[in-house]
CSV table of C-alpha atoms and ligand atoms in Angstrom, one decimal:
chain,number,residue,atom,x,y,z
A,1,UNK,CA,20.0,-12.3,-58.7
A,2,UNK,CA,16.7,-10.5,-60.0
A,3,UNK,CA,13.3,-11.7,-60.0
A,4,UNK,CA,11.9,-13.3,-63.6
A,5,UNK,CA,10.9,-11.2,-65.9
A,6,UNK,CA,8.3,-12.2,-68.3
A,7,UNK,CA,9.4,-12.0,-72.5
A,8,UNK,CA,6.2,-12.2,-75.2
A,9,UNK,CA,8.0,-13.2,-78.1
A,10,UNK,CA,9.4,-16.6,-80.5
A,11,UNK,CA,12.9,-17.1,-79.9
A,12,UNK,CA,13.3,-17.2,-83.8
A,13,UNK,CA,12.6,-13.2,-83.8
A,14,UNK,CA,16.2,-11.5,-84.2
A,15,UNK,CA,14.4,-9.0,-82.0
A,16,UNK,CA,13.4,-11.6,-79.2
A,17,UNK,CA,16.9,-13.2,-79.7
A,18,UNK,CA,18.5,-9.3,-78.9
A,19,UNK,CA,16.7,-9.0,-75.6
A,20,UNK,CA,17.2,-12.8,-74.2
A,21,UNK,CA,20.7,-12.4,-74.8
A,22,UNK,CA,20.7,-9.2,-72.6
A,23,UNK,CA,18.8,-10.8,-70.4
A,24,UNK,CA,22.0,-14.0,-70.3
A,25,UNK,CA,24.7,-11.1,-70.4
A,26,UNK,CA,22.8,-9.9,-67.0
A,27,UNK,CA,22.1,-13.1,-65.5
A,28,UNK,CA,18.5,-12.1,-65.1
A,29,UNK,CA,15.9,-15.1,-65.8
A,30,UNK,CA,13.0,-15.3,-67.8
A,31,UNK,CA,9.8,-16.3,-68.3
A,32,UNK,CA,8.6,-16.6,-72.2
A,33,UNK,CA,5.3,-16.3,-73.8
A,34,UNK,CA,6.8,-18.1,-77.2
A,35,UNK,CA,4.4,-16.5,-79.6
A,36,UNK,CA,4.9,-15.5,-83.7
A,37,UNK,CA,3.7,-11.5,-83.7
A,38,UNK,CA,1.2,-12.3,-86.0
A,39,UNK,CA,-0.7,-15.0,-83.8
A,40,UNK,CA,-1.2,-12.3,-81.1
A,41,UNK,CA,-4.6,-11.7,-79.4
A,42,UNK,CA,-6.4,-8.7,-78.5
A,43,UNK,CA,-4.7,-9.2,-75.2
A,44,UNK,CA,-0.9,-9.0,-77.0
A,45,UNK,CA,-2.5,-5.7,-79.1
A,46,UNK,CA,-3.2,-3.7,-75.8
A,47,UNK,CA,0.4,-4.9,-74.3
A,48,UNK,CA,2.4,-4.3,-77.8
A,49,UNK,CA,0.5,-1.4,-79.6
A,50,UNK,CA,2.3,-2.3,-83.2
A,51,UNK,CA,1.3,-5.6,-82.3
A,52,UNK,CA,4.8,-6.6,-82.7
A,53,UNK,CA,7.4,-9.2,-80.5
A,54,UNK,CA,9.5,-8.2,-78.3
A,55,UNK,CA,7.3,-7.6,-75.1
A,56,UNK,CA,8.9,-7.2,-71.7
A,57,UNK,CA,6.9,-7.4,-68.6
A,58,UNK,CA,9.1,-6.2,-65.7
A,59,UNK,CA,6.3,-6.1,-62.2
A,60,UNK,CA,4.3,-3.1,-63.1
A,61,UNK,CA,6.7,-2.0,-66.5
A,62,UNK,CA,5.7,-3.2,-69.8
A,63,UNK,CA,7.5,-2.5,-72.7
A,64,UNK,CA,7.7,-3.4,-76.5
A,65,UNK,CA,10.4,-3.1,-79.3
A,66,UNK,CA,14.0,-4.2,-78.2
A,67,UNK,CA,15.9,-1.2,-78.3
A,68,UNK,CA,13.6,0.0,-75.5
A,69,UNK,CA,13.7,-2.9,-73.7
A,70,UNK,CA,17.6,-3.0,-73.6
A,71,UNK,CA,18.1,0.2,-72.7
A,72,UNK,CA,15.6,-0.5,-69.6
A,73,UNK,CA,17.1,-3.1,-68.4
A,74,UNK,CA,20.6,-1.7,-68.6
A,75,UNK,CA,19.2,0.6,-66.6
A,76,UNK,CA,17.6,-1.0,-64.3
A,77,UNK,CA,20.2,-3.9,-63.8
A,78,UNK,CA,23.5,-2.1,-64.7
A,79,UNK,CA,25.9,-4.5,-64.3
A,80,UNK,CA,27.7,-5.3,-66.6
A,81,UNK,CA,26.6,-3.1,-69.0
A,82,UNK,CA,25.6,-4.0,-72.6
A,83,UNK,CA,26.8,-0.1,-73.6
A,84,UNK,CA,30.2,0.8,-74.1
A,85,UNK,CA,31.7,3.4,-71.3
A,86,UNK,CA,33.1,5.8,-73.6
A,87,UNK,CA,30.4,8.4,-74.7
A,88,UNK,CA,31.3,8.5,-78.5
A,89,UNK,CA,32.1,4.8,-78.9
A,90,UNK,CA,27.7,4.5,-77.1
A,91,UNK,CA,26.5,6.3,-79.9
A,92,UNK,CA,28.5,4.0,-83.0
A,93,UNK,CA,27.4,1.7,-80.5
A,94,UNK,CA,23.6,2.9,-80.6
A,95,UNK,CA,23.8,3.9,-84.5
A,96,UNK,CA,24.6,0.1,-85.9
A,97,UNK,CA,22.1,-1.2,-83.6
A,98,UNK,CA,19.6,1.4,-85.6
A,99,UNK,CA,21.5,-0.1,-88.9
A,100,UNK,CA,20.7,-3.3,-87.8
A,101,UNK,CA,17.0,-2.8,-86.5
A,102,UNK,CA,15.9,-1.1,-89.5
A,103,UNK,CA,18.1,-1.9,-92.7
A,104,UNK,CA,19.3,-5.5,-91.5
A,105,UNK,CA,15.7,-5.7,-90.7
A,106,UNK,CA,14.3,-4.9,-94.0
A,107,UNK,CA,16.9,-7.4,-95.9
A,108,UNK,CA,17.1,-10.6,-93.7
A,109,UNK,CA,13.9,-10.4,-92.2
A,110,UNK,CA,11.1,-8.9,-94.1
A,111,UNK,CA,12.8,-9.8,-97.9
A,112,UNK,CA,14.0,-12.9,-96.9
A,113,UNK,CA,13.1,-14.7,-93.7
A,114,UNK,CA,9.9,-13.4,-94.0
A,115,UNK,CA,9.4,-14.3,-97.5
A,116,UNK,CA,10.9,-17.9,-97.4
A,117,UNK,CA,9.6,-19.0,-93.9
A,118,UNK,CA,6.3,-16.6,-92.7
A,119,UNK,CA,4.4,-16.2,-95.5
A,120,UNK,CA,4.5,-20.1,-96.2
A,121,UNK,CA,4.0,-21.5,-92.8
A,122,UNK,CA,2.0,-18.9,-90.8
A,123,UNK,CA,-0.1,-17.4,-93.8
A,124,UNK,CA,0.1,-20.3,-96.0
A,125,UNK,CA,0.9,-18.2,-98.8
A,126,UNK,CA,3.9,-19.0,-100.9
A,127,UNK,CA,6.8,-16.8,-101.4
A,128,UNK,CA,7.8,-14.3,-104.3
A,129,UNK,CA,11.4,-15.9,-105.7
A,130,UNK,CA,12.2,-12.6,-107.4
A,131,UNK,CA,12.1,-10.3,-104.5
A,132,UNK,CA,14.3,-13.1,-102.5
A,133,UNK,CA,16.8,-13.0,-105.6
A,134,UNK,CA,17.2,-9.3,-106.0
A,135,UNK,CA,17.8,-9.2,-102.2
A,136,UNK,CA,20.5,-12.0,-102.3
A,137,UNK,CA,22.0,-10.9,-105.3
A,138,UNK,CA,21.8,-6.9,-104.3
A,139,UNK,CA,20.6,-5.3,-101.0
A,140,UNK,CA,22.4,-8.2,-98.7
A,141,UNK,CA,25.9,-7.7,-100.7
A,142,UNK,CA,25.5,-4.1,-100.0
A,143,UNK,CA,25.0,-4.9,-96.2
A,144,UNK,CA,27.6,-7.0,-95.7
A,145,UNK,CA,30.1,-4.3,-98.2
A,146,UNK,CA,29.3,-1.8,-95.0
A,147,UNK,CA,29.8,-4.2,-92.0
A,148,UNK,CA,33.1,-5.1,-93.1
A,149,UNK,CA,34.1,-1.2,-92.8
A,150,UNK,CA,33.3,-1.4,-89.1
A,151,UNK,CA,33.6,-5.0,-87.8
A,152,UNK,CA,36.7,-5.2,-85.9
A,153,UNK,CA,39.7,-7.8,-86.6
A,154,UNK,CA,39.8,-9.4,-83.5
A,155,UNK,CA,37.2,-9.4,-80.2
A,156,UNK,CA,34.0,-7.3,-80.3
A,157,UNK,CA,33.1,-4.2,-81.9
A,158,UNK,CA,33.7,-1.9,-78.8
A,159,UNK,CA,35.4,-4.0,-76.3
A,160,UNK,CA,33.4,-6.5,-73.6
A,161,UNK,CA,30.1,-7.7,-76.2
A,162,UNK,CA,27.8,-5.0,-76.2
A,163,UNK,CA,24.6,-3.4,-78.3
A,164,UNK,CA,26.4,-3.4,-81.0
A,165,UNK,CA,27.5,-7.1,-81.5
A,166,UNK,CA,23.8,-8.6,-80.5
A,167,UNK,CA,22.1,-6.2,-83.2
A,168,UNK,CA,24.1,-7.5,-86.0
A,169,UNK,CA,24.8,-10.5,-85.0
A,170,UNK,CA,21.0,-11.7,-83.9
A,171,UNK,CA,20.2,-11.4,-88.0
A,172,UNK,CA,23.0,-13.7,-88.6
A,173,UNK,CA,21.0,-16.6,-87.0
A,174,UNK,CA,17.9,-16.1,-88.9
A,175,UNK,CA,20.0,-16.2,-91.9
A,176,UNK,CA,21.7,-19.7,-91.1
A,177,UNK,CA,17.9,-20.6,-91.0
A,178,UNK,CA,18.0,-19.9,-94.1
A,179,UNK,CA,21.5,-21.9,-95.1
A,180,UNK,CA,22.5,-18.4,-95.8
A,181,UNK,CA,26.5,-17.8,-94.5
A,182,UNK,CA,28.7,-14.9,-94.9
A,183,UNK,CA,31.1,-15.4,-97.4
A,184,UNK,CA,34.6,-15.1,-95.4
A,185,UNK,CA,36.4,-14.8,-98.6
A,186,UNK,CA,34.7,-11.4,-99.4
A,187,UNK,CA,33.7,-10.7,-96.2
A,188,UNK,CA,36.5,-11.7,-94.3
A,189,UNK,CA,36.1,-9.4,-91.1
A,190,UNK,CA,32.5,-9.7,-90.6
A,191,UNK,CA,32.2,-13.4,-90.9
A,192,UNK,CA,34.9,-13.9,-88.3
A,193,UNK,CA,33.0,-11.1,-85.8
A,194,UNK,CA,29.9,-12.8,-86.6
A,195,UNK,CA,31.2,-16.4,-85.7
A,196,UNK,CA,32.8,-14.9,-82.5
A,197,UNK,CA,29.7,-13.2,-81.1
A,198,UNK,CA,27.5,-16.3,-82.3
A,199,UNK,CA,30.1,-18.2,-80.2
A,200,UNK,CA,29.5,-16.6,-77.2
A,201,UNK,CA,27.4,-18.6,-74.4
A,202,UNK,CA,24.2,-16.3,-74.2
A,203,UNK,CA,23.8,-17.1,-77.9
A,204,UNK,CA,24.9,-20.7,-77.8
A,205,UNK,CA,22.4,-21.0,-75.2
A,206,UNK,CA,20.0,-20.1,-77.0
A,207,UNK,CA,20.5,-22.4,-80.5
A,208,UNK,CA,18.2,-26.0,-79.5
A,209,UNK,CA,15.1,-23.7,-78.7
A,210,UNK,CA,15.5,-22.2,-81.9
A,211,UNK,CA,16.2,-25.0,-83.6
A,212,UNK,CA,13.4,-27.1,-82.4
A,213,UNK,CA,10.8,-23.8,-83.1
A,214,UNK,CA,12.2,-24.4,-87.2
A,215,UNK,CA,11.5,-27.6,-87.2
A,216,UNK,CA,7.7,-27.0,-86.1
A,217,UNK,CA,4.6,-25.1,-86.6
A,218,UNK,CA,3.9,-22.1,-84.4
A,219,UNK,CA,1.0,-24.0,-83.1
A,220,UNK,CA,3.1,-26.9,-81.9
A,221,UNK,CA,6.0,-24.4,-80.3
A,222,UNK,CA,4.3,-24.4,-77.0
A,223,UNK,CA,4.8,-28.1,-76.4
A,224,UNK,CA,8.2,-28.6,-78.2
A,225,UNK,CA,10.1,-26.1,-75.8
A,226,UNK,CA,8.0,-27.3,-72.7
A,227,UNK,CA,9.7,-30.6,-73.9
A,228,UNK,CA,13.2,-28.8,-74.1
A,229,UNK,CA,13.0,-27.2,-71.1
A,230,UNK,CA,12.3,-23.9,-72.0
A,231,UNK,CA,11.6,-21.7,-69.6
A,232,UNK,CA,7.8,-21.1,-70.4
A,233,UNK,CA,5.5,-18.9,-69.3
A,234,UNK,CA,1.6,-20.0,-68.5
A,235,UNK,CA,-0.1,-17.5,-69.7
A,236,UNK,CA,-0.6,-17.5,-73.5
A,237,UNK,CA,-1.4,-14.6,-75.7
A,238,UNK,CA,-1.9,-16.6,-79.2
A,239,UNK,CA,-4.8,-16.2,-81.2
A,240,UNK,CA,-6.3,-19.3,-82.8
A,241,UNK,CA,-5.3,-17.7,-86.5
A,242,UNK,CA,-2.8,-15.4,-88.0
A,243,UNK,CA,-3.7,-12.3,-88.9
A,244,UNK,CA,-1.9,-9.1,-90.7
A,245,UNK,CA,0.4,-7.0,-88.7
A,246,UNK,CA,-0.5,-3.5,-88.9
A,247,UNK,CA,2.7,-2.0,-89.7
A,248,UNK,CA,3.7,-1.7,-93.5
A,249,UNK,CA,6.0,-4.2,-94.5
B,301,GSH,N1,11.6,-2.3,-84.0
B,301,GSH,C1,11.0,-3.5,-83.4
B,301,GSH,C2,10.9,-4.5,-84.5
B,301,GSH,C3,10.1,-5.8,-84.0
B,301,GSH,C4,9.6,-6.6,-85.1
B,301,GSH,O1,9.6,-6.3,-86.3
B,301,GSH,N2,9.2,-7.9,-84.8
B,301,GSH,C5,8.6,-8.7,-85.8
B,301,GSH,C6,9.1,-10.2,-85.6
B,301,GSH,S1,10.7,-10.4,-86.0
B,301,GSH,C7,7.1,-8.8,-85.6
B,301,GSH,O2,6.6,-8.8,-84.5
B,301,GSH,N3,6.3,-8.7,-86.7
B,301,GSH,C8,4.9,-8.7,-86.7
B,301,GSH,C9,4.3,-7.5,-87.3
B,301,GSH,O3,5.1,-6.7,-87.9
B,301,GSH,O4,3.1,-7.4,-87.4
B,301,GSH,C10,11.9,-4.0,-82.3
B,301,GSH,O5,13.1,-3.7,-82.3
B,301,GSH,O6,11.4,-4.7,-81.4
């Protein structure tokens, strides 16, 4: 077993969610700093230079956005492997987690989860219907249109659950915070790879932290998860107020 690692992040990120579900697929614990990205400190800035969540501190290795982090800790704690063994099936593997990190990204997080549950309840601010319609009625159809011409029929994309199931799937959650599903009747392959992957224990595991961090303000997250049992870390990095990321949105 490996020592705990320490994870800066809010287990409703998809981001977080990719690297603590490595982290179950490894057996390797953690120890979480449970912050939103946009509470950071000055602290969280000098550790996460886009002042963004993930953050993995690993003894003297600090790293931040999750591809990075996976990859490390495939590395550096091989077995089993979140990557398939075949060369050419790594990189499909490695090119939908891109499609996932940046266009699943820009759809289900920053048009719609972003829209619907950030802007109200970390900046106050309320949300604008009309870019949450056009991406519902639109740019998420066209998504899904593309996963179905790669999810696979039966099992995971590539074998054993790899990359490539946690990317897609991980946006999948944040969308059923949203009471948004994937209709199976146009959809029929990628709702049931989604359900199977969502199924699996390292995302199961992961479901009453998530579910009690909706339910509350990220102020109060802290003391909900300690009451959950979540494995928390002392040290804090939240500011005492949100503030603008500094990445373009
Ligand atoms: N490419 C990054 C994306 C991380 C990301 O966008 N995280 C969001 C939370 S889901 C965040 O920290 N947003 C704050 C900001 O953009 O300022 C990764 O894969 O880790």
């Amino acid at each position: 077993m490996s020592a705990s690692v320490q994870i800066i992040g809010s287990y409703l990120s998809p981001y977080v969610r990719k690297v603590l579900v490595t982290l179950g697929i490894k057996g390797i614990p953690y120890e979480i700093d449970p912050i939103v990205g946009f509470m950071g400190d000055d602290r969280f800035r000098e550790l996460s230079p886009l002042r963004r969540i993930p953050v993995l501190i690993d003894e003297d290795v600090t790293l931040a956005d999750s591809s990075v982090i996976c990859q490390y800790l495939d590395d550096r704690y091989p077995s089993p492997s979140i990557y398939p063994a075949d060369i050419a099936d790594r990189a499909r593997a490695r090119w939908l987690e891109e499609f996932a990190d940046t266009r699943m990204g820009d759809v289900l997080i920053w048009r719609l989860f972003y829209q619907k549950v950030v802007l109200p309840h970390v900046f106050g601010r309320i949300s604008d219907e009309a870019v949450v319609e056009r991406t519902l009625s639109e740019e998420l159809p066209q998504v899904l249109d593309y996963l179905e011409t790669v999810a696979p029929r039966e099992g995971f994309a590539f074998g054993s659950l790899s990359i490539a199931d946690i990317s897609v799937a991980t946006h999948f959650r944040n969308a059923a915070f949203l009471r948004i599903s994937i209709d199976a009747t146009r959809w029929p392959k990628t709702a049931g790879w989604i359900e199977r992957v969502l199924a699996t224990e390292q995302f199961a595991a992961l479901v009453p932290f998530e579910k009690v961090s909706m339910r509350t303000l990220p102020k109060q997250h802290r003391e909900v998860l300690t009451q959950l049992g979540a494995p928390l870390w002392s040290t804090s990095h939240a500011a005492e107020a949100a503030r603008p990321g500094i990445m373009p949105i």
